[in-house]
Amino acid sequence: MSQRGNGGIIFVSSVGAYVGGPYNANYIASKAFLLNLGTALHVELKPKGVDVLVLSPGPTRTEMVDAVGVDFSKVPMNWMKAGTVAAAGLRALGHKSMLVPGGINKKMVTMMTRFMPRQMALSMFGSMMSKTMDPSLL
Ligand SMILES: NC(=O)c1ccc[n+]([C@@H]2O[C@H](COP(=O)([O-])OP(=O)(O)OC[C@H]3O[C@@H](n4cnc5c(N)ncnc54)[C@H](OP(=O)(O)O)[C@@H]3O)[C@@H](O)[C@H]2O)c1
């Protein structure tokens, strides 16, 4: 892409990348890696005509979530549609280095990273995460 002078890459991270992820530590750590990798590549590749975006969705209704067997009645979160998340990512590519899709998700990340002590944000996020998991795994 950099040789031909154009292209675009979207890394799919997660809102958890901004906070940290008790009960899903390895997964969320990999998402934090992507957030750092993608935002750095955004700077490196912009002068070469390649757009890079880190898309960090919150809860999104997908096959993965269905396969894990989330009980939606116990997890009253703002579940976004996969198509809405993907469309927001495509719109932002070329304009931003990172995007948290959805107003509620944006507010949650801002609140947890700017207005809350880190330990409090971690316990809150961990409590949400644990509700989406099979109790036998906790
Ligand atoms: N769902 C959420 O709440 C949520 C929240 C934050 C971030 N995310 C992130 O969003 C991304 C998509 O997740 P999802 O929820 O849409 O999961 P999903 O429904 O399980 O979809 C995963 C997709 O990845 C493809 N895939 C898996 N392994 C692959 C491989 N080795 N090579 C190429 N393609 C591969 C699958 O293709 P096949 O169907 O052909 O196997 C499938 O299309 C993931 O990075 C996930 O971490 C999801």
Short mmCIF file of N, CA and C and ligand atoms in Angstrom, two decimals:
data_model
loop_
_atom_site.label_atom_id
_atom_site.label_comp_id
_atom_site.label_asym_id
_atom_site.label_seq_id
_atom_site.Cartn_x
_atom_site.Cartn_y
_atom_site.Cartn_z
N MET A 1 0.84 -1.20 0.00
CA MET A 1 0.00 0.00 0.00
C MET A 1 0.87 1.25 0.00
N SER A 2 1.92 1.25 0.83
CA SER A 2 2.74 2.46 0.89
C SER A 2 3.50 2.64 -0.43
N GLN A 3 3.85 1.52 -1.09
CA GLN A 3 4.56 1.64 -2.38
C GLN A 3 3.67 2.25 -3.46
N ARG A 4 2.39 1.83 -3.47
CA ARG A 4 1.53 2.39 -4.51
C ARG A 4 0.94 3.74 -4.09
N GLY A 5 1.10 4.11 -2.80
CA GLY A 5 0.71 5.44 -2.35
C GLY A 5 -0.74 5.59 -1.97
N ASN A 6 -1.46 4.48 -1.79
CA ASN A 6 -2.82 4.59 -1.24
C ASN A 6 -3.28 3.27 -0.65
N GLY A 7 -4.27 3.38 0.21
CA GLY A 7 -4.82 2.18 0.85
C GLY A 7 -5.42 2.53 2.20
N GLY A 8 -6.03 1.56 2.82
CA GLY A 8 -6.64 1.81 4.12
C GLY A 8 -6.63 0.55 4.96
N ILE A 9 -6.42 0.71 6.25
CA ILE A 9 -6.41 -0.43 7.19
C ILE A 9 -7.28 -0.05 8.38
N ILE A 10 -8.21 -0.96 8.74
CA ILE A 10 -8.97 -0.75 9.98
C ILE A 10 -8.61 -1.88 10.94
N PHE A 11 -8.03 -1.52 12.09
CA PHE A 11 -7.79 -2.49 13.15
C PHE A 11 -9.02 -2.50 14.05
N VAL A 12 -9.55 -3.70 14.34
CA VAL A 12 -10.72 -3.76 15.22
C VAL A 12 -10.26 -4.05 16.65
N SER A 13 -10.35 -3.03 17.47
CA SER A 13 -9.96 -3.14 18.87
C SER A 13 -11.23 -3.29 19.71
N SER A 14 -11.31 -2.59 20.83
CA SER A 14 -12.48 -2.69 21.71
C SER A 14 -12.45 -1.51 22.69
N VAL A 15 -13.62 -1.13 23.21
CA VAL A 15 -13.63 -0.08 24.24
C VAL A 15 -12.75 -0.48 25.42
N GLY A 16 -12.68 -1.79 25.67
CA GLY A 16 -11.88 -2.29 26.79
C GLY A 16 -10.41 -1.93 26.67
N ALA A 17 -9.95 -1.66 25.46
CA ALA A 17 -8.54 -1.32 25.24
C ALA A 17 -8.18 -0.04 26.00
N TYR A 18 -9.17 0.83 26.19
CA TYR A 18 -8.92 2.11 26.86
C TYR A 18 -8.90 1.95 28.38
N VAL A 19 -9.57 0.89 28.87
CA VAL A 19 -9.79 0.77 30.31
C VAL A 19 -8.96 -0.35 30.93
N GLY A 20 -8.99 -1.54 30.30
CA GLY A 20 -8.39 -2.74 30.88
C GLY A 20 -9.51 -3.73 31.11
N GLY A 21 -9.21 -5.03 31.11
CA GLY A 21 -10.31 -5.99 31.09
C GLY A 21 -10.24 -7.14 32.06
N PRO A 22 -10.54 -6.89 33.36
CA PRO A 22 -10.62 -8.02 34.27
C PRO A 22 -11.61 -9.08 33.76
N TYR A 23 -11.31 -10.34 33.95
CA TYR A 23 -12.08 -11.52 33.50
C TYR A 23 -11.97 -11.77 32.00
N ASN A 24 -11.22 -10.92 31.32
CA ASN A 24 -10.95 -11.16 29.90
C ASN A 24 -9.59 -10.54 29.58
N ALA A 25 -8.65 -10.75 30.50
CA ALA A 25 -7.40 -9.98 30.51
C ALA A 25 -6.60 -10.13 29.22
N ASN A 26 -6.44 -11.37 28.76
CA ASN A 26 -5.59 -11.60 27.59
C ASN A 26 -6.20 -10.96 26.34
N TYR A 27 -7.50 -11.16 26.17
CA TYR A 27 -8.23 -10.59 25.02
C TYR A 27 -8.11 -9.07 25.01
N ILE A 28 -8.38 -8.46 26.15
CA ILE A 28 -8.36 -6.99 26.20
C ILE A 28 -6.93 -6.47 26.07
N ALA A 29 -5.96 -7.21 26.60
CA ALA A 29 -4.56 -6.78 26.43
C ALA A 29 -4.20 -6.78 24.95
N SER A 30 -4.71 -7.76 24.20
CA SER A 30 -4.42 -7.81 22.75
C SER A 30 -5.08 -6.62 22.04
N LYS A 31 -6.23 -6.17 22.58
CA LYS A 31 -6.92 -5.01 21.99
C LYS A 31 -6.16 -3.71 22.30
N ALA A 32 -5.54 -3.64 23.49
CA ALA A 32 -4.73 -2.47 23.83
C ALA A 32 -3.50 -2.42 22.93
N PHE A 33 -2.95 -3.60 22.62
CA PHE A 33 -1.82 -3.68 21.68
C PHE A 33 -2.25 -3.08 20.32
N LEU A 34 -3.42 -3.48 19.85
CA LEU A 34 -3.90 -2.98 18.54
C LEU A 34 -4.10 -1.47 18.56
N LEU A 35 -4.61 -0.95 19.69
CA LEU A 35 -4.84 0.49 19.79
C LEU A 35 -3.51 1.24 19.64
N ASN A 36 -2.47 0.72 20.29
CA ASN A 36 -1.16 1.38 20.20
C ASN A 36 -0.51 1.16 18.84
N LEU A 37 -0.62 -0.06 18.33
CA LEU A 37 -0.03 -0.36 17.01
C LEU A 37 -0.68 0.52 15.94
N GLY A 38 -2.01 0.54 15.94
CA GLY A 38 -2.75 1.24 14.88
C GLY A 38 -2.55 2.74 14.91
N THR A 39 -2.57 3.33 16.13
CA THR A 39 -2.43 4.79 16.18
C THR A 39 -1.01 5.21 15.79
N ALA A 40 -0.02 4.35 16.10
CA ALA A 40 1.35 4.67 15.68
C ALA A 40 1.48 4.53 14.15
N LEU A 41 0.91 3.46 13.61
CA LEU A 41 0.97 3.28 12.14
C LEU A 41 0.22 4.39 11.41
N HIS A 42 -0.84 4.91 12.05
CA HIS A 42 -1.58 6.03 11.44
C HIS A 42 -0.62 7.19 11.16
N VAL A 43 0.23 7.49 12.15
CA VAL A 43 1.18 8.59 11.99
C VAL A 43 2.24 8.24 10.94
N GLU A 44 2.77 6.99 11.02
CA GLU A 44 3.85 6.59 10.11
C GLU A 44 3.40 6.53 8.65
N LEU A 45 2.17 6.06 8.42
CA LEU A 45 1.74 5.77 7.05
C LEU A 45 0.98 6.91 6.38
N LYS A 46 0.53 7.88 7.18
CA LYS A 46 -0.24 9.00 6.60
C LYS A 46 0.55 9.69 5.48
N PRO A 47 1.85 10.01 5.69
CA PRO A 47 2.58 10.70 4.62
C PRO A 47 2.73 9.83 3.37
N LYS A 48 2.51 8.51 3.51
CA LYS A 48 2.65 7.61 2.35
C LYS A 48 1.30 7.33 1.69
N GLY A 49 0.25 8.03 2.13
CA GLY A 49 -1.05 7.89 1.48
C GLY A 49 -1.89 6.73 1.99
N VAL A 50 -1.45 6.09 3.09
CA VAL A 50 -2.22 4.95 3.63
C VAL A 50 -2.97 5.40 4.89
N ASP A 51 -4.30 5.19 4.88
CA ASP A 51 -5.12 5.57 6.03
C ASP A 51 -5.20 4.40 7.00
N VAL A 52 -5.01 4.70 8.28
CA VAL A 52 -5.13 3.66 9.31
C VAL A 52 -6.08 4.16 10.39
N LEU A 53 -7.02 3.29 10.77
CA LEU A 53 -7.99 3.62 11.81
C LEU A 53 -8.03 2.49 12.82
N VAL A 54 -8.11 2.84 14.10
CA VAL A 54 -8.40 1.82 15.13
C VAL A 54 -9.86 2.01 15.53
N LEU A 55 -10.67 1.01 15.21
CA LEU A 55 -12.10 1.02 15.52
C LEU A 55 -12.29 0.24 16.82
N SER A 56 -12.86 0.89 17.82
CA SER A 56 -12.99 0.24 19.14
C SER A 56 -14.46 0.13 19.53
N PRO A 57 -15.11 -0.95 19.10
CA PRO A 57 -16.54 -1.09 19.40
C PRO A 57 -16.78 -1.41 20.87
N GLY A 58 -17.98 -1.05 21.32
CA GLY A 58 -18.49 -1.54 22.60
C GLY A 58 -19.28 -2.80 22.31
N PRO A 59 -20.22 -3.17 23.19
CA PRO A 59 -20.99 -4.39 22.98
C PRO A 59 -21.71 -4.38 21.63
N THR A 60 -21.48 -5.41 20.84
CA THR A 60 -22.05 -5.48 19.48
C THR A 60 -22.63 -6.87 19.27
N ARG A 61 -23.85 -6.91 18.78
CA ARG A 61 -24.55 -8.18 18.60
C ARG A 61 -23.99 -8.88 17.36
N THR A 62 -23.19 -9.92 17.58
CA THR A 62 -22.58 -10.65 16.46
C THR A 62 -22.64 -12.15 16.75
N GLU A 63 -22.16 -12.93 15.79
CA GLU A 63 -22.15 -14.40 15.97
C GLU A 63 -21.28 -14.80 17.16
N MET A 64 -20.17 -14.05 17.36
CA MET A 64 -19.28 -14.37 18.48
C MET A 64 -20.04 -14.27 19.81
N VAL A 65 -20.81 -13.20 19.94
CA VAL A 65 -21.56 -12.97 21.17
C VAL A 65 -22.64 -14.05 21.33
N ASP A 66 -23.29 -14.41 20.22
CA ASP A 66 -24.31 -15.45 20.29
C ASP A 66 -23.66 -16.78 20.66
N ALA A 67 -22.47 -17.05 20.12
CA ALA A 67 -21.78 -18.32 20.37
C ALA A 67 -21.37 -18.44 21.84
N VAL A 68 -21.00 -17.31 22.44
CA VAL A 68 -20.60 -17.34 23.85
C VAL A 68 -21.82 -17.60 24.74
N GLY A 69 -23.02 -17.33 24.19
CA GLY A 69 -24.25 -17.62 24.92
C GLY A 69 -24.59 -16.54 25.93
N VAL A 70 -24.39 -15.27 25.54
CA VAL A 70 -24.71 -14.17 26.45
C VAL A 70 -26.22 -14.14 26.71
N ASP A 71 -26.57 -14.05 27.99
CA ASP A 71 -27.97 -13.89 28.36
C ASP A 71 -28.27 -12.39 28.34
N PHE A 72 -28.93 -11.92 27.27
CA PHE A 72 -29.10 -10.48 27.07
C PHE A 72 -29.97 -9.83 28.16
N SER A 73 -30.83 -10.64 28.80
CA SER A 73 -31.66 -10.06 29.86
C SER A 73 -30.80 -9.68 31.07
N LYS A 74 -29.63 -10.36 31.21
CA LYS A 74 -28.76 -10.07 32.36
C LYS A 74 -27.72 -9.01 32.02
N VAL A 75 -27.63 -8.67 30.76
CA VAL A 75 -26.59 -7.72 30.34
C VAL A 75 -27.25 -6.53 29.63
N PRO A 76 -27.86 -5.64 30.43
CA PRO A 76 -28.59 -4.53 29.82
C PRO A 76 -27.64 -3.44 29.32
N MET A 77 -26.87 -3.78 28.29
CA MET A 77 -25.93 -2.80 27.74
C MET A 77 -26.49 -2.29 26.43
N ASN A 78 -25.79 -1.29 25.90
CA ASN A 78 -26.20 -0.70 24.63
C ASN A 78 -25.63 -1.54 23.48
N TRP A 79 -26.31 -2.65 23.13
CA TRP A 79 -25.80 -3.54 22.10
C TRP A 79 -26.01 -2.90 20.73
N MET A 80 -24.92 -2.62 20.01
CA MET A 80 -25.04 -2.01 18.68
C MET A 80 -25.14 -3.09 17.61
N LYS A 81 -25.67 -2.72 16.45
CA LYS A 81 -25.72 -3.66 15.33
C LYS A 81 -24.36 -3.65 14.64
N ALA A 82 -23.91 -4.84 14.19
CA ALA A 82 -22.58 -4.95 13.56
C ALA A 82 -22.47 -4.01 12.34
N GLY A 83 -23.57 -3.92 11.56
CA GLY A 83 -23.54 -3.08 10.36
C GLY A 83 -23.33 -1.61 10.69
N THR A 84 -23.94 -1.16 11.79
CA THR A 84 -23.81 0.24 12.21
C THR A 84 -22.36 0.53 12.61
N VAL A 85 -21.76 -0.43 13.32
CA VAL A 85 -20.36 -0.27 13.76
C VAL A 85 -19.44 -0.23 12.54
N ALA A 86 -19.65 -1.17 11.62
CA ALA A 86 -18.79 -1.23 10.43
C ALA A 86 -18.93 0.04 9.59
N ALA A 87 -20.16 0.53 9.44
CA ALA A 87 -20.38 1.73 8.62
C ALA A 87 -19.69 2.94 9.25
N ALA A 88 -19.76 3.04 10.59
CA ALA A 88 -19.10 4.17 11.28
C ALA A 88 -17.59 4.09 11.06
N GLY A 89 -17.04 2.89 11.10
CA GLY A 89 -15.60 2.71 10.87
C GLY A 89 -15.21 3.14 9.46
N LEU A 90 -15.99 2.73 8.48
CA LEU A 90 -15.67 3.09 7.08
C LEU A 90 -15.77 4.60 6.87
N ARG A 91 -16.75 5.25 7.54
CA ARG A 91 -16.88 6.71 7.41
C ARG A 91 -15.69 7.44 8.03
N ALA A 92 -15.18 6.87 9.13
CA ALA A 92 -14.08 7.56 9.86
C ALA A 92 -12.72 7.33 9.22
N LEU A 93 -12.58 6.23 8.45
CA LEU A 93 -11.28 5.92 7.84
C LEU A 93 -10.87 7.08 6.92
N GLY A 94 -9.65 7.56 7.14
CA GLY A 94 -9.17 8.69 6.33
C GLY A 94 -9.37 10.02 7.02
N HIS A 95 -10.17 10.02 8.11
CA HIS A 95 -10.43 11.27 8.82
C HIS A 95 -9.90 11.27 10.25
N LYS A 96 -9.83 10.06 10.85
CA LYS A 96 -9.43 9.98 12.26
C LYS A 96 -8.43 8.85 12.41
N SER A 97 -7.74 8.83 13.56
CA SER A 97 -6.84 7.70 13.85
C SER A 97 -7.56 6.66 14.70
N MET A 98 -8.56 7.08 15.47
CA MET A 98 -9.30 6.11 16.29
C MET A 98 -10.75 6.52 16.44
N LEU A 99 -11.59 5.51 16.59
CA LEU A 99 -13.03 5.78 16.74
C LEU A 99 -13.66 4.79 17.70
N VAL A 100 -14.42 5.33 18.65
CA VAL A 100 -15.32 4.51 19.48
C VAL A 100 -16.72 4.78 18.92
N PRO A 101 -17.34 3.80 18.27
CA PRO A 101 -18.66 4.06 17.68
C PRO A 101 -19.76 4.07 18.75
N GLY A 102 -20.74 4.95 18.54
CA GLY A 102 -21.89 4.99 19.45
C GLY A 102 -21.70 6.02 20.56
N GLY A 103 -22.72 6.88 20.73
CA GLY A 103 -22.65 7.96 21.72
C GLY A 103 -22.45 7.44 23.14
N ILE A 104 -23.17 6.38 23.50
CA ILE A 104 -23.07 5.85 24.88
C ILE A 104 -21.68 5.29 25.12
N ASN A 105 -21.14 4.57 24.12
CA ASN A 105 -19.79 4.01 24.26
C ASN A 105 -18.74 5.11 24.41
N LYS A 106 -18.90 6.17 23.61
CA LYS A 106 -17.95 7.31 23.70
C LYS A 106 -17.98 7.91 25.11
N LYS A 107 -19.21 8.12 25.62
CA LYS A 107 -19.35 8.73 26.96
C LYS A 107 -18.74 7.80 28.01
N MET A 108 -18.98 6.49 27.85
CA MET A 108 -18.46 5.54 28.84
C MET A 108 -16.92 5.58 28.88
N VAL A 109 -16.30 5.61 27.70
CA VAL A 109 -14.82 5.64 27.64
C VAL A 109 -14.31 6.95 28.25
N THR A 110 -14.96 8.07 27.92
CA THR A 110 -14.53 9.36 28.47
C THR A 110 -14.65 9.35 29.99
N MET A 111 -15.79 8.85 30.48
CA MET A 111 -16.02 8.84 31.93
C MET A 111 -14.97 7.96 32.62
N MET A 112 -14.74 6.76 32.05
CA MET A 112 -13.84 5.81 32.72
C MET A 112 -12.37 6.20 32.63
N THR A 113 -12.00 6.93 31.60
CA THR A 113 -10.57 7.25 31.44
C THR A 113 -10.22 8.65 31.96
N ARG A 114 -11.21 9.55 32.02
CA ARG A 114 -10.86 10.92 32.43
C ARG A 114 -11.42 11.33 33.78
N PHE A 115 -12.57 10.74 34.16
CA PHE A 115 -13.23 11.25 35.37
C PHE A 115 -13.29 10.24 36.50
N MET A 116 -12.68 9.06 36.33
CA MET A 116 -12.76 8.03 37.37
C MET A 116 -11.37 7.57 37.74
N PRO A 117 -11.13 7.24 39.01
CA PRO A 117 -9.86 6.60 39.33
C PRO A 117 -9.75 5.27 38.56
N ARG A 118 -8.55 4.94 38.15
CA ARG A 118 -8.36 3.75 37.29
C ARG A 118 -8.91 2.48 37.94
N GLN A 119 -8.68 2.33 39.28
CA GLN A 119 -9.14 1.11 39.94
C GLN A 119 -10.66 0.99 39.88
N MET A 120 -11.35 2.13 40.02
CA MET A 120 -12.81 2.12 39.97
C MET A 120 -13.30 1.74 38.57
N ALA A 121 -12.64 2.33 37.56
CA ALA A 121 -13.02 2.02 36.18
C ALA A 121 -12.80 0.53 35.89
N LEU A 122 -11.68 0.00 36.40
CA LEU A 122 -11.38 -1.42 36.17
C LEU A 122 -12.43 -2.31 36.81
N SER A 123 -12.83 -1.99 38.06
CA SER A 123 -13.84 -2.86 38.70
C SER A 123 -15.17 -2.75 37.98
N MET A 124 -15.51 -1.53 37.52
CA MET A 124 -16.79 -1.37 36.82
C MET A 124 -16.78 -2.17 35.51
N PHE A 125 -15.67 -2.03 34.77
CA PHE A 125 -15.59 -2.73 33.48
C PHE A 125 -15.56 -4.25 33.69
N GLY A 126 -14.81 -4.66 34.75
CA GLY A 126 -14.73 -6.09 35.07
C GLY A 126 -16.10 -6.66 35.41
N SER A 127 -16.89 -5.87 36.13
CA SER A 127 -18.22 -6.34 36.51
C SER A 127 -19.11 -6.52 35.26
N MET A 128 -18.97 -5.58 34.30
CA MET A 128 -19.75 -5.72 33.05
C MET A 128 -19.28 -6.94 32.27
N MET A 129 -17.95 -7.11 32.20
CA MET A 129 -17.37 -8.25 31.46
C MET A 129 -17.85 -9.58 32.03
N SER A 130 -17.83 -9.67 33.38
CA SER A 130 -18.15 -10.95 34.01
C SER A 130 -19.59 -11.36 33.73
N LYS A 131 -20.47 -10.36 33.49
CA LYS A 131 -21.88 -10.68 33.19
C LYS A 131 -22.03 -11.31 31.81
N THR A 132 -21.05 -11.08 30.93
CA THR A 132 -21.16 -11.65 29.58
C THR A 132 -20.51 -13.04 29.50
N MET A 133 -19.93 -13.50 30.64
CA MET A 133 -19.17 -14.74 30.57
C MET A 133 -19.95 -15.90 31.17
N ASP A 134 -19.58 -17.09 30.73
CA ASP A 134 -20.11 -18.31 31.31
C ASP A 134 -19.63 -18.37 32.78
N PRO A 135 -20.57 -18.43 33.77
CA PRO A 135 -20.17 -18.38 35.18
C PRO A 135 -19.17 -19.48 35.54
N SER A 136 -19.19 -20.60 34.82
CA SER A 136 -18.25 -21.69 35.16
C SER A 136 -16.81 -21.31 34.83
N LEU A 137 -16.63 -20.25 34.01
CA LEU A 137 -15.27 -19.84 33.64
C LEU A 137 -14.71 -18.81 34.62
N LEU A 138 -15.58 -18.30 35.53
CA LEU A 138 -15.11 -17.22 36.43
C LEU A 138 -14.44 -17.79 37.67
N1 LIG B 1 -19.00 -8.40 19.38
C1 LIG B 1 -18.56 -7.52 20.27
O1 LIG B 1 -19.25 -7.16 21.25
C2 LIG B 1 -17.20 -6.89 20.07
C3 LIG B 1 -16.84 -5.81 20.90
C4 LIG B 1 -15.61 -5.23 20.72
C5 LIG B 1 -14.76 -5.70 19.75
N2 LIG B 1 -15.12 -6.77 18.97
C6 LIG B 1 -14.16 -7.23 17.95
O2 LIG B 1 -14.77 -7.20 16.69
C7 LIG B 1 -14.13 -8.16 15.83
C8 LIG B 1 -15.17 -9.01 15.17
O3 LIG B 1 -15.81 -9.74 16.20
P1 LIG B 1 -17.27 -10.31 16.04
O4 LIG B 1 -17.97 -10.08 17.34
O5 LIG B 1 -17.88 -9.84 14.75
O6 LIG B 1 -16.93 -11.86 15.97
P2 LIG B 1 -17.47 -12.98 14.98
O7 LIG B 1 -18.92 -12.83 14.77
O8 LIG B 1 -16.97 -14.26 15.58
O9 LIG B 1 -16.70 -12.67 13.64
C9 LIG B 1 -15.33 -12.89 13.55
C10 LIG B 1 -14.95 -12.83 12.09
O10 LIG B 1 -13.53 -13.07 11.98
C11 LIG B 1 -13.33 -14.02 10.95
N3 LIG B 1 -12.12 -14.78 11.28
C12 LIG B 1 -11.84 -15.50 12.39
N4 LIG B 1 -10.63 -16.06 12.31
C13 LIG B 1 -10.12 -15.66 11.12
C14 LIG B 1 -8.89 -15.90 10.46
N5 LIG B 1 -7.93 -16.64 11.02
N6 LIG B 1 -8.69 -15.32 9.25
C15 LIG B 1 -9.65 -14.55 8.68
N7 LIG B 1 -10.82 -14.30 9.25
C16 LIG B 1 -11.06 -14.84 10.47
C17 LIG B 1 -14.57 -14.88 10.97
O11 LIG B 1 -14.72 -15.47 9.71
P3 LIG B 1 -15.58 -16.82 9.51
O12 LIG B 1 -16.98 -16.52 9.88
O13 LIG B 1 -15.39 -17.14 8.07
O14 LIG B 1 -14.96 -17.84 10.45
C18 LIG B 1 -15.66 -13.87 11.25
O15 LIG B 1 -16.10 -13.24 10.05
C19 LIG B 1 -13.17 -8.96 16.72
O16 LIG B 1 -11.88 -8.44 16.57
C20 LIG B 1 -13.69 -8.66 18.12
O17 LIG B 1 -12.68 -8.78 19.08
C21 LIG B 1 -16.32 -7.36 19.10
#
